[in-house]
PDB file of C-alpha atoms in Angstrom:
ATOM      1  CA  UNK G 687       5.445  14.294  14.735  1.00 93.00           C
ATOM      2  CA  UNK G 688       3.043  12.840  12.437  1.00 97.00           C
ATOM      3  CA  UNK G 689       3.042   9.104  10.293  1.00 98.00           C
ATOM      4  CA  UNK G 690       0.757   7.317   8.140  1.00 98.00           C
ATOM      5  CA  UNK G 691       0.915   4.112   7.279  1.00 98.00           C
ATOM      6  CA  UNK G 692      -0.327   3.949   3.685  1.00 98.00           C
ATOM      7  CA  UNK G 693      -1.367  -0.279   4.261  1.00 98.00           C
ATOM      8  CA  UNK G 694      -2.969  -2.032   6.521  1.00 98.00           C
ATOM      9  CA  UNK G 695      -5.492  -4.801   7.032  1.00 98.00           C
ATOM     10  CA  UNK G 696      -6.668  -4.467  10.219  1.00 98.00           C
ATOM     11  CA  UNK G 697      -9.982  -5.956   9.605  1.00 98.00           C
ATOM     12  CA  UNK G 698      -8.247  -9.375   9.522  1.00 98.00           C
ATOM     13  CA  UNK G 699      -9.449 -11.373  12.369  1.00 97.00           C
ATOM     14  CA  UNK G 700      -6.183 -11.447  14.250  1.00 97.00           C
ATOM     15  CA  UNK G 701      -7.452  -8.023  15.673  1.00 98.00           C
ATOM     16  CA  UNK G 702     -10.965  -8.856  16.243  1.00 95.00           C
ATOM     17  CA  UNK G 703     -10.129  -8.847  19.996  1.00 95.00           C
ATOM     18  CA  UNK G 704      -8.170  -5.795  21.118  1.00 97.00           C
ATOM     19  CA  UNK G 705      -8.380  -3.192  18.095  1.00 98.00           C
ATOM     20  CA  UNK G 706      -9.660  -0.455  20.312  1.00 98.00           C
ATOM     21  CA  UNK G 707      -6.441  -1.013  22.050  1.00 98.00           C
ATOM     22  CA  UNK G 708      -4.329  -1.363  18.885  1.00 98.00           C
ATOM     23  CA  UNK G 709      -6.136   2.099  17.710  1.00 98.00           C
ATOM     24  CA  UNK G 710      -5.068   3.857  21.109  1.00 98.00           C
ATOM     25  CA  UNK G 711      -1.247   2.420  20.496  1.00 98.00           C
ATOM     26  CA  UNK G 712      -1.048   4.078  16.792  1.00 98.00           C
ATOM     27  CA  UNK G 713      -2.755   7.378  17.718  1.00 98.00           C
ATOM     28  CA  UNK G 714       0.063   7.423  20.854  1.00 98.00           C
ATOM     29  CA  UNK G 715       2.952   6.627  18.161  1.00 97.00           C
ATOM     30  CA  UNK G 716       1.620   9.552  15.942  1.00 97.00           C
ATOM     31  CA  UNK G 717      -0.286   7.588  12.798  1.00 98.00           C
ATOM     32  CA  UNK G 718      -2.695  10.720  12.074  1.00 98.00           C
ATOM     33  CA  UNK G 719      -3.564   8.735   8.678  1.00 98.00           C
ATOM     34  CA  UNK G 720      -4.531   4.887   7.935  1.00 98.00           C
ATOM     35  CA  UNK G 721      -5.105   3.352   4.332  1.00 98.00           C
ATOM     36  CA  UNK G 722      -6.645   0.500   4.437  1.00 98.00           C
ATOM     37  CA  UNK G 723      -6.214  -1.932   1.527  1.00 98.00           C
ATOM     38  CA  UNK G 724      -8.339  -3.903   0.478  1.00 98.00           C
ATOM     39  CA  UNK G 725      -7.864  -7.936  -0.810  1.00 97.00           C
ATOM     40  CA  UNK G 726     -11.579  -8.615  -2.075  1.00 97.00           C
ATOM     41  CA  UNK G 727     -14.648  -6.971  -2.924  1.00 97.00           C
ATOM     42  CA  UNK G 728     -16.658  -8.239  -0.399  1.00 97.00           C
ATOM     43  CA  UNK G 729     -14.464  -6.998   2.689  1.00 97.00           C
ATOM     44  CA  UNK G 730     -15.706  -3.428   1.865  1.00 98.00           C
ATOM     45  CA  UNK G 731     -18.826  -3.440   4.096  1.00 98.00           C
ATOM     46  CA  UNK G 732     -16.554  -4.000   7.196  1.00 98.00           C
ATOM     47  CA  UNK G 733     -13.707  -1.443   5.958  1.00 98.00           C
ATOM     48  CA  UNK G 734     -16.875   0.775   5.530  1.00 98.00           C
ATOM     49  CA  UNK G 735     -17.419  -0.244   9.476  1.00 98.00           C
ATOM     50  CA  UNK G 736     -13.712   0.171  10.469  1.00 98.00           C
ATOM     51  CA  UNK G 737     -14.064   3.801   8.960  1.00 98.00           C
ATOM     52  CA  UNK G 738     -17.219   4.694  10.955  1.00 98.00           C
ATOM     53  CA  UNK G 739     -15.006   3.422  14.033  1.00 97.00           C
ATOM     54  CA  UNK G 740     -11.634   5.276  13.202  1.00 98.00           C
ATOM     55  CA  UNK G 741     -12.150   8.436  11.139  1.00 97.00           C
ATOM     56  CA  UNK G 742      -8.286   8.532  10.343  1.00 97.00           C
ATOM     57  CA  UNK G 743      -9.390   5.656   8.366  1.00 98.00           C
ATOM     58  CA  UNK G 744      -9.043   5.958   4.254  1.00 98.00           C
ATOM     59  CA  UNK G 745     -10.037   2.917   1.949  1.00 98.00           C
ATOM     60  CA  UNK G 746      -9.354   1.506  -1.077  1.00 98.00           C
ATOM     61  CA  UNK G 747     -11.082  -1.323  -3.357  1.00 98.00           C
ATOM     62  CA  UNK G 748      -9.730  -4.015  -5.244  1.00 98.00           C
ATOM     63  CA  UNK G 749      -9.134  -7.784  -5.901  1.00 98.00           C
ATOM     64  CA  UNK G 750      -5.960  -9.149  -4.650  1.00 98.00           C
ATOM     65  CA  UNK G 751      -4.014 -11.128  -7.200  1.00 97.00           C
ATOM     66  CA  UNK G 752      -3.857 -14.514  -5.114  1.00 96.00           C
ATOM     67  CA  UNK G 753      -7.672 -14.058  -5.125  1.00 96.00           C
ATOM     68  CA  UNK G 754      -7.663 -13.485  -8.847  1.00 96.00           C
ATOM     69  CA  UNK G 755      -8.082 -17.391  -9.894  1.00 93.00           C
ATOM     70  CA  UNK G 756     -11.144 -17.359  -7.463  1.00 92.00           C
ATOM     71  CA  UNK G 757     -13.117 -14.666  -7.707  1.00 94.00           C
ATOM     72  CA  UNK G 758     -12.600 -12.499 -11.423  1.00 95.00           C
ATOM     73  CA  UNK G 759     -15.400 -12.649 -13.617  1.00 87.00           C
ATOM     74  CA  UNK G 760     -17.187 -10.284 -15.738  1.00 82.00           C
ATOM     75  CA  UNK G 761     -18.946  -8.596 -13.056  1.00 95.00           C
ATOM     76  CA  UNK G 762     -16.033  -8.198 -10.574  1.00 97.00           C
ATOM     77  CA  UNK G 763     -14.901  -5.202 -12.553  1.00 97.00           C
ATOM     78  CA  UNK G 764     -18.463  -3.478 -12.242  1.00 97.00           C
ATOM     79  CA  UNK G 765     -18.427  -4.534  -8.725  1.00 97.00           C
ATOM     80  CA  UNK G 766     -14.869  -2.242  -7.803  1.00 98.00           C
ATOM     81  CA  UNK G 767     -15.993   0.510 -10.003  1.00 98.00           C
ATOM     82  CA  UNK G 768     -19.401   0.711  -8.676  1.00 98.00           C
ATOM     83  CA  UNK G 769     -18.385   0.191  -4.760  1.00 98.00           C
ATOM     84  CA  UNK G 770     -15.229   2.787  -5.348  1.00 98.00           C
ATOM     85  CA  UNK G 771     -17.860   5.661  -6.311  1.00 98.00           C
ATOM     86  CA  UNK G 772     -20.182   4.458  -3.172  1.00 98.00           C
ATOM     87  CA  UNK G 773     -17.630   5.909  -0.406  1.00 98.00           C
ATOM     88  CA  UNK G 774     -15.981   9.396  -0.620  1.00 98.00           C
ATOM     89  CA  UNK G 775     -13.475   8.067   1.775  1.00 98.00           C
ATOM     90  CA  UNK G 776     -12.275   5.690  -1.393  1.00 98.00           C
ATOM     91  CA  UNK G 777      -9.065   7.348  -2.099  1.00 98.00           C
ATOM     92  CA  UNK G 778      -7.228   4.045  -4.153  1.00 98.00           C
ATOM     93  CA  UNK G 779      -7.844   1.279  -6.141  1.00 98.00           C
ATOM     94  CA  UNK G 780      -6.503  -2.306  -5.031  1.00 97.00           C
ATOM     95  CA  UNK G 781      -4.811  -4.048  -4.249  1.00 97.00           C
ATOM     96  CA  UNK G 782      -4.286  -5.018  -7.203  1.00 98.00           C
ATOM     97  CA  UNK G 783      -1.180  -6.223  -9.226  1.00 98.00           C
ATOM     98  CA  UNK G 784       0.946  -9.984  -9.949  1.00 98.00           C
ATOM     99  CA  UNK G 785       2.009 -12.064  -7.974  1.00 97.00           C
ATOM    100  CA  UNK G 786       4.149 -15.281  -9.956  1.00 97.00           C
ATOM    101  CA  UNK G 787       5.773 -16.633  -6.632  1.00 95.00           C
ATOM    102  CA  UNK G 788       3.024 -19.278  -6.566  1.00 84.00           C
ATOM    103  CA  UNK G 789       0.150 -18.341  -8.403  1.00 87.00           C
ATOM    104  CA  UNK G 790       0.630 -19.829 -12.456  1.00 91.00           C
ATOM    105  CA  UNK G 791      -2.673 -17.874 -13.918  1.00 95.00           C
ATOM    106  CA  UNK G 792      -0.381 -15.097 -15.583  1.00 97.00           C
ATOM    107  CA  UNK G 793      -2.935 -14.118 -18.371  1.00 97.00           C
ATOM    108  CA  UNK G 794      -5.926 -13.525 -15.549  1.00 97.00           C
ATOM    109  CA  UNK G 795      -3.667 -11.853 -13.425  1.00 97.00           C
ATOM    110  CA  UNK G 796      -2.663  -9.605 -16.357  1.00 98.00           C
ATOM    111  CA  UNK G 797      -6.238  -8.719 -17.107  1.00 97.00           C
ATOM    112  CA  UNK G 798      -7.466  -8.338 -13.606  1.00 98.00           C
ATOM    113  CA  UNK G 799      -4.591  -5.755 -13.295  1.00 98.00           C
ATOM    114  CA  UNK G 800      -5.107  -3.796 -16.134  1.00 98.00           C
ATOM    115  CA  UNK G 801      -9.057  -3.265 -15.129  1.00 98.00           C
ATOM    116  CA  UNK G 802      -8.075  -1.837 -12.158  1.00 98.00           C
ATOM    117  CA  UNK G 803      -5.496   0.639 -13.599  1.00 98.00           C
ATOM    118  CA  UNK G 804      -8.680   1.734 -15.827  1.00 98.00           C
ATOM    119  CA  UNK G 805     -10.468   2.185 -12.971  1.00 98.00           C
ATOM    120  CA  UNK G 806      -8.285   4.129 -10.801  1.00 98.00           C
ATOM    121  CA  UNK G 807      -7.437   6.227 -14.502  1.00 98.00           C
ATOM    122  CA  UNK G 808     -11.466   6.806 -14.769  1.00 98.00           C
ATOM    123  CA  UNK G 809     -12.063   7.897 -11.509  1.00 98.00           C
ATOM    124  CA  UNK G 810      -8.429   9.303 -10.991  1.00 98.00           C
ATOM    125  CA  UNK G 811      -7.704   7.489  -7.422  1.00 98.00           C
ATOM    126  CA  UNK G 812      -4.266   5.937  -6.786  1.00 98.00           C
ATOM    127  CA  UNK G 813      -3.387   2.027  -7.226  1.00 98.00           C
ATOM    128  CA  UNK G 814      -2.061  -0.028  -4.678  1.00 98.00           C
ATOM    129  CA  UNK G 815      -0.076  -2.379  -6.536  1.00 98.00           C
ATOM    130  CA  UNK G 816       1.252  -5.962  -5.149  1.00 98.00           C
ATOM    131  CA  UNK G 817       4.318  -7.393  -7.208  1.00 98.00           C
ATOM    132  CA  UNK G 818       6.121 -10.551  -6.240  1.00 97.00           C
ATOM    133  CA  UNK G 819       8.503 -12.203  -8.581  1.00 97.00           C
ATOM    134  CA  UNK G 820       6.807  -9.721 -11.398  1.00 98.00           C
ATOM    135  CA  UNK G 821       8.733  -7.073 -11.490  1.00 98.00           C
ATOM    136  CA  UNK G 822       9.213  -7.278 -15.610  1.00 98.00           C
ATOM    137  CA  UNK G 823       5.604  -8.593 -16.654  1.00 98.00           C
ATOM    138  CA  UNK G 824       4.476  -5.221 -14.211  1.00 98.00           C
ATOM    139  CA  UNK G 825       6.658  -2.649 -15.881  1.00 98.00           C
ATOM    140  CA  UNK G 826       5.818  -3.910 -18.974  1.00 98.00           C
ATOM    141  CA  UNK G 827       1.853  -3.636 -18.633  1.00 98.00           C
ATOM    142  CA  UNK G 828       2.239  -0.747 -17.293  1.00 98.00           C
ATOM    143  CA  UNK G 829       4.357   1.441 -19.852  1.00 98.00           C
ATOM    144  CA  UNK G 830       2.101   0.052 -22.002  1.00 98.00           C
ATOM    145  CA  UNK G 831      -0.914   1.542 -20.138  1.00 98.00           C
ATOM    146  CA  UNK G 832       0.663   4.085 -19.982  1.00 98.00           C
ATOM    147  CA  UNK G 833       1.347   4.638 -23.372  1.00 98.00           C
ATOM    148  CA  UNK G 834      -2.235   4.086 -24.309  1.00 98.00           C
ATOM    149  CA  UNK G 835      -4.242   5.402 -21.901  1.00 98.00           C
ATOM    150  CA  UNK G 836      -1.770   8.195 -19.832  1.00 97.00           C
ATOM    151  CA  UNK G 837      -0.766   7.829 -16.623  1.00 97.00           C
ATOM    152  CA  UNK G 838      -1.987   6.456 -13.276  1.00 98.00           C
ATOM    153  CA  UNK G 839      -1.349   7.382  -9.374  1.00 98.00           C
ATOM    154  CA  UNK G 840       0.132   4.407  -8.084  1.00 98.00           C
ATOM    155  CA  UNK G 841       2.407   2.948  -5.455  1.00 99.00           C
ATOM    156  CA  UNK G 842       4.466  -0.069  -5.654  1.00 98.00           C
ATOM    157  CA  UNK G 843       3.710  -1.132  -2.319  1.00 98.00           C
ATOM    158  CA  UNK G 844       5.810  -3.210   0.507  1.00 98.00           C
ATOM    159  CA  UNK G 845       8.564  -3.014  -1.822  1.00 98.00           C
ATOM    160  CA  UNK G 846      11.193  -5.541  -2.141  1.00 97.00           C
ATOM    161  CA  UNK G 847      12.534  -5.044  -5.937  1.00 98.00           C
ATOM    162  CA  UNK G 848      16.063  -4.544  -6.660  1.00 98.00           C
ATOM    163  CA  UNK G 849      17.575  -0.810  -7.254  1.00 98.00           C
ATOM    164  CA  UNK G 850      17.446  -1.603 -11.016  1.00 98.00           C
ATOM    165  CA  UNK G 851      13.536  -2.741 -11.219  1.00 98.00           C
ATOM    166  CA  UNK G 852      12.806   0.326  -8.535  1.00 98.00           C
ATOM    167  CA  UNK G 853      14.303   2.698 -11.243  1.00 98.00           C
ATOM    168  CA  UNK G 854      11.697   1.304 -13.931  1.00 98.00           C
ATOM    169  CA  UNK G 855       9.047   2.410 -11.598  1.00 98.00           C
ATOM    170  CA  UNK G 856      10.286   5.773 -10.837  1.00 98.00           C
ATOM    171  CA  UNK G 857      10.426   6.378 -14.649  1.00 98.00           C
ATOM    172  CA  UNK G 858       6.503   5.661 -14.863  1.00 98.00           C
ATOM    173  CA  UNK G 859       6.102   8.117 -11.761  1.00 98.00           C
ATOM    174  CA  UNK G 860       4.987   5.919  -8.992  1.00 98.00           C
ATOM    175  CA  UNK G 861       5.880   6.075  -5.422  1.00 99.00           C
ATOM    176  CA  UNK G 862       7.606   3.314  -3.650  1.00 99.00           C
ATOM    177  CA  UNK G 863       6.661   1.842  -0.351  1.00 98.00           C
ATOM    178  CA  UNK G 864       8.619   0.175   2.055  1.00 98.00           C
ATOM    179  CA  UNK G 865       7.749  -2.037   4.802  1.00 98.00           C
ATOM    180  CA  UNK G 866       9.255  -3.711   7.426  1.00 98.00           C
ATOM    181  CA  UNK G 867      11.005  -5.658   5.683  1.00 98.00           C
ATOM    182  CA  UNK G 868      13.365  -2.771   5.449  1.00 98.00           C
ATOM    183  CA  UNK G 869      14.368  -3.346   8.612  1.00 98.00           C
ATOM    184  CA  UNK G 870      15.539  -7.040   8.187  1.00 98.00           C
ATOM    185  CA  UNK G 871      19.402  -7.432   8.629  1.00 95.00           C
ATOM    186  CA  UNK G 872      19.841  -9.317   5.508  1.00 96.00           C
ATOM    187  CA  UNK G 873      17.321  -7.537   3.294  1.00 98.00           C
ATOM    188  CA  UNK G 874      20.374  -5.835   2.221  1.00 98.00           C
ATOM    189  CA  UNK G 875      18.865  -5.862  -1.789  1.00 98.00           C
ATOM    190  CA  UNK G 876      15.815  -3.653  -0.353  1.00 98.00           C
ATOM    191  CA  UNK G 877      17.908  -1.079   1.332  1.00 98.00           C
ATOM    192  CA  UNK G 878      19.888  -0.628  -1.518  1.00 98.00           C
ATOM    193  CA  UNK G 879      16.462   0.157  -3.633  1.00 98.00           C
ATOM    194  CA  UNK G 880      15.803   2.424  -0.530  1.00 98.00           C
ATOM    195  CA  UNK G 881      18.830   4.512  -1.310  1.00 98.00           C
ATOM    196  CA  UNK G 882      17.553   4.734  -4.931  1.00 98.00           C
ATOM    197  CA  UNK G 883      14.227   6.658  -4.420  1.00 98.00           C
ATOM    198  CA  UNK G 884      13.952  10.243  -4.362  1.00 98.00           C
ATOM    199  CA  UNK G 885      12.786  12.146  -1.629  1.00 98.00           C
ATOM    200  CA  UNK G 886       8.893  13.052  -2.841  1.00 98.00           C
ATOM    201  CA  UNK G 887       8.150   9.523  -3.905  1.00 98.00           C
ATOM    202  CA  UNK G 888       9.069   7.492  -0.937  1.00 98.00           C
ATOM    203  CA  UNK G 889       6.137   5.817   1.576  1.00 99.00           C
ATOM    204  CA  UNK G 890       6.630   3.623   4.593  1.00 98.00           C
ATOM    205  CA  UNK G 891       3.679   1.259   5.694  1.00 98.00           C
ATOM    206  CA  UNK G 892       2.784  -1.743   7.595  1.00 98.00           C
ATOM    207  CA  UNK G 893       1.148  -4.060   5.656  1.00 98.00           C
ATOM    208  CA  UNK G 894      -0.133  -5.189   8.971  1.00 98.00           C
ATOM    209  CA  UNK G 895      -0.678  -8.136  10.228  1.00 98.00           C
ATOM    210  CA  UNK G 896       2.302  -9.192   8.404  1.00 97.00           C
ATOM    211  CA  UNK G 897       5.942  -8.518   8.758  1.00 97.00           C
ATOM    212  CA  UNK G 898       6.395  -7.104  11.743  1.00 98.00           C
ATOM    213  CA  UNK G 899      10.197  -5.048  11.480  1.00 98.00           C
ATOM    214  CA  UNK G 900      12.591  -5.099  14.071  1.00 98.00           C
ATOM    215  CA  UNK G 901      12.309  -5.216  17.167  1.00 97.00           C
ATOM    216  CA  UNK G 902       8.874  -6.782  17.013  1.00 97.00           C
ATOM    217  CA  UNK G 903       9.573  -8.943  14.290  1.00 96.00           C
ATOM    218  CA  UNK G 904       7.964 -12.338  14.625  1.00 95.00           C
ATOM    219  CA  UNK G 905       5.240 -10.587  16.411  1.00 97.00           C
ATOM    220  CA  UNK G 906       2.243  -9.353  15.103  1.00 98.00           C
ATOM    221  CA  UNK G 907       2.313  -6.436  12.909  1.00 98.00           C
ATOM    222  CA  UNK G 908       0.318  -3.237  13.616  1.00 98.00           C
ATOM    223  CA  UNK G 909      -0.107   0.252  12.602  1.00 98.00           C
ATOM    224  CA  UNK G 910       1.873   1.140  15.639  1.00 98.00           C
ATOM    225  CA  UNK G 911       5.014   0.235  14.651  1.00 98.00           C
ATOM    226  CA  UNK G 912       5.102   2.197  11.069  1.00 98.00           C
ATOM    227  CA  UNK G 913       7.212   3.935  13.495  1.00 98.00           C
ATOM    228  CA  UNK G 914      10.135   1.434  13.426  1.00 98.00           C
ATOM    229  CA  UNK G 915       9.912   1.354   9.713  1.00 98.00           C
ATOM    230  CA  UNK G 916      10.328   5.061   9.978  1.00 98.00           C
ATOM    231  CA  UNK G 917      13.093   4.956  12.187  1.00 98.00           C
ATOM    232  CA  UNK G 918      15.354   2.078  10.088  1.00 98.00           C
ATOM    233  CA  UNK G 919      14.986   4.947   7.029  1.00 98.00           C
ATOM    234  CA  UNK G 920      15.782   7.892   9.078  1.00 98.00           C
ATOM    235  CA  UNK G 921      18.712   5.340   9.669  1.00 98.00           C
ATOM    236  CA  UNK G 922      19.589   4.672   5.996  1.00 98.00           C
ATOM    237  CA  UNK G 923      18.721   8.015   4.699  1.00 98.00           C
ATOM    238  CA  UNK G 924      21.048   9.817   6.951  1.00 98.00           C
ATOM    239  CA  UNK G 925      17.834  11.810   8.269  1.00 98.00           C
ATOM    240  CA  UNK G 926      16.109  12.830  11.200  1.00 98.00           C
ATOM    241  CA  UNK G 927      13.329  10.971  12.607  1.00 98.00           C
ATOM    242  CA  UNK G 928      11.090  13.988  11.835  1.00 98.00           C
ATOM    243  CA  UNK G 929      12.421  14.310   8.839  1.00 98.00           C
ATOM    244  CA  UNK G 930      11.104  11.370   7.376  1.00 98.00           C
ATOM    245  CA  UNK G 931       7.900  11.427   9.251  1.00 98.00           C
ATOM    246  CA  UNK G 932       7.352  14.645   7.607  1.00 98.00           C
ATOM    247  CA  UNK G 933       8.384  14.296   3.921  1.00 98.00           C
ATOM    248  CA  UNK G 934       6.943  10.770   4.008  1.00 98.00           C
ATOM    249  CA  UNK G 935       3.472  12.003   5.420  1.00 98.00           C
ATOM    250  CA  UNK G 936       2.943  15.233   2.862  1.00 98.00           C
ATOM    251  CA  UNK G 937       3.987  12.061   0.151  1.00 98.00           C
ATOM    252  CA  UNK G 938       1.395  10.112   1.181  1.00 98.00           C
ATOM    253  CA  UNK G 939      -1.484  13.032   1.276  1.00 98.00           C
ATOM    254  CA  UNK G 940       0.219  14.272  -2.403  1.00 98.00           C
ATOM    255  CA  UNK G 941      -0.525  10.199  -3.614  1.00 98.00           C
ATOM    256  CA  UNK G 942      -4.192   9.721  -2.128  1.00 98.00           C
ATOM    257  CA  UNK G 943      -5.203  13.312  -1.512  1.00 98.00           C
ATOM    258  CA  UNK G 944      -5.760  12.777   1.893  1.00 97.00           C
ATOM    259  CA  UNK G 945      -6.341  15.527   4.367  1.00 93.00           C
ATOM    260  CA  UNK G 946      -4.708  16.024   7.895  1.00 88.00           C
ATOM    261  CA  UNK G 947      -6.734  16.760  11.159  1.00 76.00           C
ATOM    262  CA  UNK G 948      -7.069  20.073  11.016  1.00 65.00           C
ATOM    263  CA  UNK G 949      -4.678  20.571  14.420  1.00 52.00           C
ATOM    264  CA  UNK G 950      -2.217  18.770  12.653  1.00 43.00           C
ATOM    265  CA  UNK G 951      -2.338  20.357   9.100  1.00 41.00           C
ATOM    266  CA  UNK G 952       0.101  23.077   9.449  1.00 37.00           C
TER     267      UNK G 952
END
């Protein structure tokens, strides 16, 4: 059986200590294939590090939206564009995206977002995208994009939209990614969406450190237990283990182009 977990952040310091360890755990669970996502521009020397390390290891480039307020300018842009065509093993943009929970800077946000879609459209790589209490303002950019411009790769990432809002995604043609969160007793409004999304579009992921899904839940997250998320759908979907792990892996190469290990590919 093979998994990836299409996003982690395992350069966060949490695993400074033991990530040998951590990379031994998800090679035993059966994570052939990592993406790692990326939350500024200037992590990408160390995911460039991390890659060296673990060749199962995929990266993308981007400016998280909580980061937006901080760090956009006129060069930031430039920066993403120039760093994505530095690395071969580049295979998305972000993450990128809105995030209105906290954050009141709608208008950057909106820009920032829309640069990265014309990057990833330029250099045709996928788009992580984050969305938190933006479900409308992101459909709406992006059918708009769309319209103009054609359309992008993309994922909607660690989903936790209602079945409604997951169906305006599936219209624009974008995968959706779940997360542990899936696996949350009363995330009952997520595993409706989950019952909503075709087989060839659906991802599962991490989004490690963060929200660890049952059992390890209030533990941290790691690419390990992509597993677990796995295992909840299998649940939900009325599928196999395998199942999943299969149609969910050949998604994820389809969306980022990735290749398997060559004893793994067939």
């Amino acid at each position: 059986m093979r998994l990836v977990d299409t996003h982690v952040h395992i350069n966060f310091d949490t695993f400074e200590g033991d990530l040998d360890e951590v990379a031994l755990r998800w090679r035993a669970a059966g994570i052939v294939r990592l993406v790692h996502s990326c939350v500024e521009p200037s992590e990408f020397e160390h995911l460039q590090r991390l890659a060296d390390r673990f060749p199962e290891l995929s990266l993308a480039i981007g400016l998280h939206p909580l980061d937006v307020e901080s760090e956009w300018g006129p060069s930031t842009a430039g920066k993403i564009l120039q760093l994505a065509q530095s690395d071969s093993r580049v295979v998305a943009i972000g993450e990128t995206g809105l995030d209105f929970f906290k954050a009141s800077n709608h208008a950057q946000q909106l820009e920032a977002f829309e640069a990265h879609l014309a990057i990833a459209r330029q250099l045709d790589l996928a788009v992580i995208i984050h969305c938190r209490e933006a479900a409308p303002a992101t459909a709406e950019l992006m059918r708009r994009f769309w319209r103009e411009n054609g359309p992008v790769r993309a994922v909607m990432h660690c989903w936790g939209g209602t079945p409604e809002e997951t169906q305006w995604f599936l219209d624009l043609g974008l995968y959706i990614s779940f997360s542990g969160t899936v696996t949350f007793k009363k995330a009952t409004q997520i595993q409706a969406a989950l019952q909503t999304v075709p087989r060839d579009r659906l991802l599962i992921e991490t989004d490690c450190p963060f929200l660890a899904p049952v059992p390890k839940r209030g533990k941290r997250n790691e690419p390990a237990y992509v597993r677990h998320v796995a295992e909840c759908v299998a649940t939900l979907r009325n599928l196999s283990l395998e199942e999943v792990a299969e149609l969910t892996t050949q998604n994820a190469c389809q969306l980022f182009r990735l290749s398997l290990p060559s004893s793994l590919a067939a």
